[in-house]
Amino acid sequence: ARSVVGVMRFRGGEKPPLEDSSPAIVQKLRSFDVYSKVHDDYRVRTKSGGVISLVSLATMAILFLSELDNYLTVEVVDHVKVDTTLSQKLPIGVNFTFPRIRCDEVSVDSVDSFGQSQIDASGSLTKFELDAQGWRSEGDQKPKQGDCLPCLEAADFFPDMCCNDCQELKQAYRKAGLPYYHVLDTAIQCKNSVGCQIAGDILVSKVAGNVHVALGRSRVKDGKHVHEFNIKEVSDGFNTSHSIHRVEFGEQVVGFVSPLEGTTKIVRSGAYMFHYYIKLVPTLFEGRDRTVYTHQYSVTDTAKNAMVKKGELVGLPGVFFVYEFTPFLVQKVEKSVPLSHFLTSVCAIIGGVFTVAGMIDTILYRGYKGIKGASGKQAI
C-alpha cells in the first residue's frame, strides 16, 4: 500500500510555518502566558471603540498630570511641642526709614526683661542719610574754608557765631534755648540729610523685651535705660513718621509672612509714640535640604500723640517694637510623596482606566450585536 501525503496549499504562495526548534523549557514558558494574543485578522474595530479609546487616553493624561502635581508638591506637617531653646540668642533683622529724623538723631536701642540694654546698637546696623525726597544722600554740605554761615534764629542771641555745619547750628539753637527741628528741612547746613534709613541685625536674648527708636540721647543710669532731652528742643514737635520694609525674628524662610512689612505711618503734627506689640511663635522648619530655627509672629499696634499741648509731653515720642515669646515651639516638617507611591498610583490609573474602558466597550459592542441580531431575525 502506498502512503498518500497530503499537501496543504497556502494562499499567496505562503510557505508553511517552520517547526519551532526552541528548547523544551522555553516552550513550557508559554503555559504561563496570561496575555493571550489574537491575530490581527480576527480583531474587530468599531467607531464606539475609537471614541472610548480617545476618552480613555484623555482621562489617563489628566489623572497622570494630577498625580504628578501631587508628587511634586511638598506637604508641610505641623507639630507643637514645648520650646527648650531659651538659652539661644535671637537676631532681629530690621530695615526701616524715618523720613524726618536725621541719622545723628536716631538711636536704635534694645531693652529686655532681664534689664539688659543695648545703647545705639550701630555695630550691626547701617545708617543711610536721606534727602528731603527720600533718596540716599552723601551727607551734609561741606563748608568751604573761610565760610561763616549764619545761625538763623540763633543769630539774634549770638550775632558773631558761625554755624558752618548742622551740628554747630543745632548747638547754637540749644544754647539759645530754641527748638530746632523745624529748621532742619530748610537750613543749608542740614537740608541734604533730613531723613535716615536703618538696616541690619540686632542680637537679643530670648526673653521679652523691646527694640525702639525714641527721642533724646539714651544711656543707662542707675541700672535703668533712660532718654535725656530738653523739652524746649521739641516744643514744635518730633516727627516720628516711618516706613517698615523688613522686620524678621530669626532666619528668613520662604513662604513665611512678615505682617509688619510694608507698614507706613505718617505724622502731620505733634510728637507721636507708636507701639507694635508682637507675639512671637518659635518655629523649627525642617526642610529636605536644611533645618532653620526662626519665629513667626502676629502684631497689634497703637498710636498716641505724646504732645497734648506745646511744651508738654505725656509719653516718650518714638517707635517701639515690644515682643514676647510663647512657650510652645511649632515644628514644620516637609513631607514629600515617595517615588514608589507615585509609580503605584500611575499604574493604578492606567490599569483602572484601561479595565473600565474595556468593560464599557464590551457592553456597548455586545449590546449592539444583540440588537442587530434581534432585528435581523424579525426581518426574516
PDB file of C-alpha atoms in Angstrom, residues 98 100-108 120 122 127-130 139-140 165-171 174 180-181 184 189-198 213-218 228 233 238:
ATOM      1  CA  PHE A  98      12.492 107.739  59.139  1.00  0.00           C
ATOM      2  CA  ARG A 100      12.071 113.335  59.045  1.00  0.00           C
ATOM      3  CA  ILE A 101      14.655 112.234  61.621  1.00  0.00           C
ATOM      4  CA  ARG A 102      18.347 112.699  60.901  1.00  0.00           C
ATOM      5  CA  CYS A 103      20.724 109.776  61.403  1.00  0.00           C
ATOM      6  CA  ASP A 104      22.593 111.684  64.129  1.00  0.00           C
ATOM      7  CA  GLU A 105      19.260 111.961  65.974  1.00  0.00           C
ATOM      8  CA  VAL A 106      18.450 108.247  65.637  1.00  0.00           C
ATOM      9  CA  SER A 107      19.489 105.730  68.266  1.00  0.00           C
ATOM     10  CA  VAL A 108      18.294 102.129  67.980  1.00  0.00           C
ATOM     11  CA  ASP A 120      22.616 102.626  69.883  1.00  0.00           C
ATOM     12  CA  SER A 122      25.036 100.547  65.497  1.00  0.00           C
ATOM     13  CA  LYS A 127      22.541 104.028  58.627  1.00  0.00           C
ATOM     14  CA  PHE A 128      21.951 105.821  55.339  1.00  0.00           C
ATOM     15  CA  GLU A 129      21.390 109.568  55.129  1.00  0.00           C
ATOM     16  CA  LEU A 130      18.315 110.586  53.116  1.00  0.00           C
ATOM     17  CA  GLY A 139      25.566 113.803  53.884  1.00  0.00           C
ATOM     18  CA  ASP A 140      25.605 117.420  54.946  1.00  0.00           C
ATOM     19  CA  ASP A 165      27.600 122.597  59.700  1.00  0.00           C
ATOM     20  CA  CYS A 166      24.407 121.123  61.073  1.00  0.00           C
ATOM     21  CA  GLN A 167      25.895 120.176  64.433  1.00  0.00           C
ATOM     22  CA  GLU A 168      27.067 123.749  65.047  1.00  0.00           C
ATOM     23  CA  LEU A 169      23.627 125.051  64.060  1.00  0.00           C
ATOM     24  CA  LYS A 170      21.861 122.716  66.482  1.00  0.00           C
ATOM     25  CA  GLN A 171      24.318 123.593  69.227  1.00  0.00           C
ATOM     26  CA  ARG A 174      20.412 124.650  72.176  1.00  0.00           C
ATOM     27  CA  TYR A 180      15.459 123.483  66.026  1.00  0.00           C
ATOM     28  CA  TYR A 181      13.579 120.574  64.416  1.00  0.00           C
ATOM     29  CA  LEU A 184      16.390 121.088  59.665  1.00  0.00           C
ATOM     30  CA  GLN A 189      23.726 123.196  56.670  1.00  0.00           C
ATOM     31  CA  CYS A 190      21.198 120.349  57.201  1.00  0.00           C
ATOM     32  CA  LYS A 191      18.802 120.030  54.269  1.00  0.00           C
ATOM     33  CA  ASN A 192      20.852 117.392  52.423  1.00  0.00           C
ATOM     34  CA  SER A 193      20.285 114.923  55.275  1.00  0.00           C
ATOM     35  CA  VAL A 194      16.799 115.226  56.707  1.00  0.00           C
ATOM     36  CA  GLY A 195      15.970 111.514  56.997  1.00  0.00           C
ATOM     37  CA  CYS A 196      17.558 108.192  57.848  1.00  0.00           C
ATOM     38  CA  GLN A 197      17.283 104.583  56.717  1.00  0.00           C
ATOM     39  CA  ILE A 198      18.442 101.878  59.130  1.00  0.00           C
ATOM     40  CA  VAL A 213      13.894 104.460  68.324  1.00  0.00           C
ATOM     41  CA  ALA A 214      12.892 107.329  70.593  1.00  0.00           C
ATOM     42  CA  LEU A 215      13.508 110.980  71.366  1.00  0.00           C
ATOM     43  CA  GLY A 216      16.653 112.019  73.193  1.00  0.00           C
ATOM     44  CA  ARG A 217      20.093 110.642  73.914  1.00  0.00           C
ATOM     45  CA  SER A 218      19.812 107.220  75.525  1.00  0.00           C
ATOM     46  CA  GLU A 228      17.650 112.556  78.091  1.00  0.00           C
ATOM     47  CA  GLU A 233      14.076 121.377  71.662  1.00  0.00           C
ATOM     48  CA  PHE A 238       9.121 115.484  66.921  1.00  0.00           C
TER      49      PHE A 238
END
